[in-house]
Amino acid sequence: MDIEAAKRASLGQVLFKCARLFNEQALQRLRERTGLPLRAAHTTLLPHLDFQGTRLTELARRMGVSKQAVHQLVGEMEAMGALERIPDPEDGRARLIRFSEGGMKGMVVGLQVLDELRSHAEDEIGVERTARLHADLLALLAVLQAA
């Protein structure tokens, strides 16, 4: 069996590899522009963080990892000035994790970087193919989230 051919024929393998490379390129640009020592592990937290704030236990549930793992990531990003902890207005004993002012600025830079990568894809494979890829990925995302 030709393992490399089998990997190229696997939708999952191709998605994993594209996601890793896309993430690495975005992180490199983001580190250059912000000076923040962001790692790929930090980016796994970002899609799960609500702008008004999210409890640590909820972040752990959404990410499918331990509270200790999330606590470490949040602590690192808090030390960078990207996140902050605030009291939960619904429970004075609980804390919410949210983007700090610096973290919000970093998000703007991050979104600009993602837009540049999309633009690069359009230059390389075409606007129509990039738009179709985006639409197809949104459809796949809906299927996976519904499962």
PDB file of C-alpha atoms in Angstrom:
ATOM      1  CA  MET A   1       0.000   0.000   0.000  1.00  0.00           C
ATOM      2  CA  ASP A   2       1.265   3.470  -0.905  1.00  0.00           C
ATOM      3  CA  ILE A   3       0.822   5.343   2.397  1.00  0.00           C
ATOM      4  CA  GLU A   4       1.478   8.772   0.886  1.00  0.00           C
ATOM      5  CA  ALA A   5      -1.173   8.192  -1.781  1.00  0.00           C
ATOM      6  CA  ALA A   6      -3.593   6.988   0.889  1.00  0.00           C
ATOM      7  CA  LYS A   7      -2.925  10.118   2.975  1.00  0.00           C
ATOM      8  CA  ARG A   8      -3.546  12.365  -0.045  1.00  0.00           C
ATOM      9  CA  ALA A   9      -6.786  10.492  -0.746  1.00  0.00           C
ATOM     10  CA  SER A  10      -7.969  11.005   2.850  1.00  0.00           C
ATOM     11  CA  LEU A  11     -10.138  14.103   3.339  1.00  0.00           C
ATOM     12  CA  GLY A  12      -9.228  14.147   7.023  1.00  0.00           C
ATOM     13  CA  GLN A  13      -5.484  13.985   6.397  1.00  0.00           C
ATOM     14  CA  VAL A  14      -5.648  16.833   3.868  1.00  0.00           C
ATOM     15  CA  LEU A  15      -7.815  18.955   6.208  1.00  0.00           C
ATOM     16  CA  PHE A  16      -5.437  18.338   9.125  1.00  0.00           C
ATOM     17  CA  LYS A  17      -2.390  19.275   7.064  1.00  0.00           C
ATOM     18  CA  CYS A  18      -4.019  22.391   5.568  1.00  0.00           C
ATOM     19  CA  ALA A  19      -5.208  23.513   8.996  1.00  0.00           C
ATOM     20  CA  ARG A  20      -1.736  23.030  10.495  1.00  0.00           C
ATOM     21  CA  LEU A  21       0.030  24.934   7.712  1.00  0.00           C
ATOM     22  CA  PHE A  22      -2.577  27.709   7.673  1.00  0.00           C
ATOM     23  CA  ASN A  23      -2.266  28.052  11.448  1.00  0.00           C
ATOM     24  CA  GLU A  24       1.555  28.075  11.351  1.00  0.00           C
ATOM     25  CA  GLN A  25       1.621  30.797   8.701  1.00  0.00           C
ATOM     26  CA  ALA A  26      -0.946  32.895  10.554  1.00  0.00           C
ATOM     27  CA  LEU A  27       0.924  32.514  13.852  1.00  0.00           C
ATOM     28  CA  GLN A  28       4.249  33.500  12.315  1.00  0.00           C
ATOM     29  CA  ARG A  29       2.760  36.692  10.879  1.00  0.00           C
ATOM     30  CA  LEU A  30       0.928  37.452  14.107  1.00  0.00           C
ATOM     31  CA  ARG A  31       4.094  36.999  16.198  1.00  0.00           C
ATOM     32  CA  GLU A  32       5.994  39.317  13.845  1.00  0.00           C
ATOM     33  CA  ARG A  33       3.341  42.038  14.086  1.00  0.00           C
ATOM     34  CA  THR A  34       2.427  41.860  17.749  1.00  0.00           C
ATOM     35  CA  GLY A  35       5.606  40.617  19.369  1.00  0.00           C
ATOM     36  CA  LEU A  36       3.516  38.167  21.395  1.00  0.00           C
ATOM     37  CA  PRO A  37       5.045  34.700  21.903  1.00  0.00           C
ATOM     38  CA  LEU A  38       1.899  32.937  20.697  1.00  0.00           C
ATOM     39  CA  ARG A  39       1.939  29.192  20.175  1.00  0.00           C
ATOM     40  CA  ALA A  40      -0.469  26.943  18.310  1.00  0.00           C
ATOM     41  CA  ALA A  41      -1.896  25.787  21.657  1.00  0.00           C
ATOM     42  CA  HIS A  42      -3.006  29.361  22.358  1.00  0.00           C
ATOM     43  CA  THR A  43      -4.954  29.563  19.116  1.00  0.00           C
ATOM     44  CA  THR A  44      -6.986  26.493  20.091  1.00  0.00           C
ATOM     45  CA  LEU A  45      -8.495  28.570  22.903  1.00  0.00           C
ATOM     46  CA  LEU A  46      -9.540  31.599  20.842  1.00  0.00           C
ATOM     47  CA  PRO A  47     -12.574  30.224  18.958  1.00  0.00           C
ATOM     48  CA  HIS A  48     -14.121  29.093  22.246  1.00  0.00           C
ATOM     49  CA  LEU A  49     -13.826  32.421  24.063  1.00  0.00           C
ATOM     50  CA  ASP A  50     -16.959  34.587  24.113  1.00  0.00           C
ATOM     51  CA  PHE A  51     -16.276  38.325  23.872  1.00  0.00           C
ATOM     52  CA  GLN A  52     -18.285  39.031  27.032  1.00  0.00           C
ATOM     53  CA  GLY A  53     -16.250  36.361  28.835  1.00  0.00           C
ATOM     54  CA  THR A  54     -16.358  32.618  29.449  1.00  0.00           C
ATOM     55  CA  ARG A  55     -15.822  30.575  32.606  1.00  0.00           C
ATOM     56  CA  LEU A  56     -12.731  28.408  32.700  1.00  0.00           C
ATOM     57  CA  THR A  57     -14.795  25.248  33.203  1.00  0.00           C
ATOM     58  CA  GLU A  58     -16.870  26.079  30.131  1.00  0.00           C
ATOM     59  CA  LEU A  59     -13.723  26.682  28.072  1.00  0.00           C
ATOM     60  CA  ALA A  60     -12.411  23.277  29.142  1.00  0.00           C
ATOM     61  CA  ARG A  61     -15.728  21.642  28.174  1.00  0.00           C
ATOM     62  CA  ARG A  62     -15.807  23.366  24.760  1.00  0.00           C
ATOM     63  CA  MET A  63     -12.202  22.444  24.040  1.00  0.00           C
ATOM     64  CA  GLY A  64     -12.532  18.886  25.331  1.00  0.00           C
ATOM     65  CA  VAL A  65      -9.511  19.222  27.626  1.00  0.00           C
ATOM     66  CA  SER A  66      -8.891  19.403  31.373  1.00  0.00           C
ATOM     67  CA  LYS A  67      -9.446  22.537  33.447  1.00  0.00           C
ATOM     68  CA  GLN A  68      -5.736  22.399  34.303  1.00  0.00           C
ATOM     69  CA  ALA A  69      -4.751  22.576  30.631  1.00  0.00           C
ATOM     70  CA  VAL A  70      -7.031  25.560  30.026  1.00  0.00           C
ATOM     71  CA  HIS A  71      -5.820  27.204  33.234  1.00  0.00           C
ATOM     72  CA  GLN A  72      -2.239  27.008  31.956  1.00  0.00           C
ATOM     73  CA  LEU A  73      -3.131  28.478  28.538  1.00  0.00           C
ATOM     74  CA  VAL A  74      -5.198  31.258  30.096  1.00  0.00           C
ATOM     75  CA  GLY A  75      -2.374  32.043  32.540  1.00  0.00           C
ATOM     76  CA  GLU A  76       0.145  32.305  29.710  1.00  0.00           C
ATOM     77  CA  MET A  77      -2.140  34.529  27.636  1.00  0.00           C
ATOM     78  CA  GLU A  78      -2.972  36.638  30.676  1.00  0.00           C
ATOM     79  CA  ALA A  79       0.772  37.155  31.280  1.00  0.00           C
ATOM     80  CA  MET A  80       1.090  38.282  27.629  1.00  0.00           C
ATOM     81  CA  GLY A  81      -1.660  40.825  28.215  1.00  0.00           C
ATOM     82  CA  ALA A  82      -4.039  39.162  25.747  1.00  0.00           C
ATOM     83  CA  LEU A  83      -6.619  37.920  28.266  1.00  0.00           C
ATOM     84  CA  GLU A  84      -7.986  39.091  31.589  1.00  0.00           C
ATOM     85  CA  ARG A  85     -10.115  37.621  34.357  1.00  0.00           C
ATOM     86  CA  ILE A  86     -13.134  39.549  35.589  1.00  0.00           C
ATOM     87  CA  PRO A  87     -15.844  38.770  38.156  1.00  0.00           C
ATOM     88  CA  ASP A  88     -18.829  36.882  36.764  1.00  0.00           C
ATOM     89  CA  PRO A  89     -21.865  39.161  37.223  1.00  0.00           C
ATOM     90  CA  GLU A  90     -24.066  36.075  37.662  1.00  0.00           C
ATOM     91  CA  ASP A  91     -21.908  34.524  40.398  1.00  0.00           C
ATOM     92  CA  GLY A  92     -19.586  36.692  42.490  1.00  0.00           C
ATOM     93  CA  ARG A  93     -17.397  33.677  43.330  1.00  0.00           C
ATOM     94  CA  ALA A  94     -16.759  32.813  39.674  1.00  0.00           C
ATOM     95  CA  ARG A  95     -14.485  34.538  37.199  1.00  0.00           C
ATOM     96  CA  LEU A  96     -14.869  35.079  33.469  1.00  0.00           C
ATOM     97  CA  ILE A  97     -11.991  34.988  31.028  1.00  0.00           C
ATOM     98  CA  ARG A  98     -12.179  37.503  28.212  1.00  0.00           C
ATOM     99  CA  PHE A  99      -9.980  39.400  25.812  1.00  0.00           C
ATOM    100  CA  SER A 100      -8.162  42.350  27.352  1.00  0.00           C
ATOM    101  CA  GLU A 101      -7.925  45.631  25.465  1.00  0.00           C
ATOM    102  CA  GLY A 102      -4.577  44.452  24.101  1.00  0.00           C
ATOM    103  CA  GLY A 103      -6.124  41.097  23.232  1.00  0.00           C
ATOM    104  CA  MET A 104      -8.883  42.813  21.263  1.00  0.00           C
ATOM    105  CA  LYS A 105      -6.238  44.744  19.319  1.00  0.00           C
ATOM    106  CA  GLY A 106      -4.457  41.455  18.711  1.00  0.00           C
ATOM    107  CA  MET A 107      -7.706  39.958  17.415  1.00  0.00           C
ATOM    108  CA  VAL A 108      -7.975  42.785  14.886  1.00  0.00           C
ATOM    109  CA  VAL A 109      -4.419  42.068  13.717  1.00  0.00           C
ATOM    110  CA  GLY A 110      -5.216  38.345  13.654  1.00  0.00           C
ATOM    111  CA  LEU A 111      -8.278  38.915  11.482  1.00  0.00           C
ATOM    112  CA  GLN A 112      -6.172  41.033   9.116  1.00  0.00           C
ATOM    113  CA  VAL A 113      -3.634  38.205   8.877  1.00  0.00           C
ATOM    114  CA  LEU A 114      -6.385  35.678   8.122  1.00  0.00           C
ATOM    115  CA  ASP A 115      -7.727  37.984   5.417  1.00  0.00           C
ATOM    116  CA  GLU A 116      -4.229  38.220   3.893  1.00  0.00           C
ATOM    117  CA  LEU A 117      -3.994  34.428   3.819  1.00  0.00           C
ATOM    118  CA  ARG A 118      -7.409  34.237   2.142  1.00  0.00           C
ATOM    119  CA  SER A 119      -6.245  36.810  -0.405  1.00  0.00           C
ATOM    120  CA  HIS A 120      -3.090  34.778  -1.047  1.00  0.00           C
ATOM    121  CA  ALA A 121      -5.241  31.683  -1.644  1.00  0.00           C
ATOM    122  CA  GLU A 122      -7.339  33.682  -4.130  1.00  0.00           C
ATOM    123  CA  ASP A 123      -4.162  34.741  -5.950  1.00  0.00           C
ATOM    124  CA  GLU A 124      -2.951  31.149  -6.123  1.00  0.00           C
ATOM    125  CA  ILE A 125      -6.112  29.114  -6.817  1.00  0.00           C
ATOM    126  CA  GLY A 126      -8.580  31.813  -7.866  1.00  0.00           C
ATOM    127  CA  VAL A 127     -11.374  33.802  -6.282  1.00  0.00           C
ATOM    128  CA  GLU A 128     -14.121  31.367  -7.328  1.00  0.00           C
ATOM    129  CA  ARG A 129     -12.318  28.271  -6.031  1.00  0.00           C
ATOM    130  CA  THR A 130     -11.499  30.016  -2.747  1.00  0.00           C
ATOM    131  CA  ALA A 131     -15.139  31.099  -2.321  1.00  0.00           C
ATOM    132  CA  ARG A 132     -16.343  27.579  -3.164  1.00  0.00           C
ATOM    133  CA  LEU A 133     -13.854  26.093  -0.694  1.00  0.00           C
ATOM    134  CA  HIS A 134     -15.124  28.451   2.000  1.00  0.00           C
ATOM    135  CA  ALA A 135     -18.750  27.587   1.267  1.00  0.00           C
ATOM    136  CA  ASP A 136     -17.964  23.869   1.245  1.00  0.00           C
ATOM    137  CA  LEU A 137     -16.109  24.100   4.543  1.00  0.00           C
ATOM    138  CA  LEU A 138     -19.047  25.963   6.102  1.00  0.00           C
ATOM    139  CA  ALA A 139     -21.358  23.183   4.929  1.00  0.00           C
ATOM    140  CA  LEU A 140     -19.005  20.532   6.341  1.00  0.00           C
ATOM    141  CA  LEU A 141     -18.770  22.468   9.610  1.00  0.00           C
ATOM    142  CA  ALA A 142     -22.562  22.476   9.915  1.00  0.00           C
ATOM    143  CA  VAL A 143     -22.674  18.717   9.333  1.00  0.00           C
ATOM    144  CA  LEU A 144     -19.948  18.061  11.888  1.00  0.00           C
ATOM    145  CA  GLN A 145     -21.504  20.336  14.502  1.00  0.00           C
ATOM    146  CA  ALA A 146     -24.884  18.650  14.068  1.00  0.00           C
ATOM    147  CA  ALA A 147     -23.407  15.174  14.570  1.00  0.00           C
TER     148      ALA A 147
END
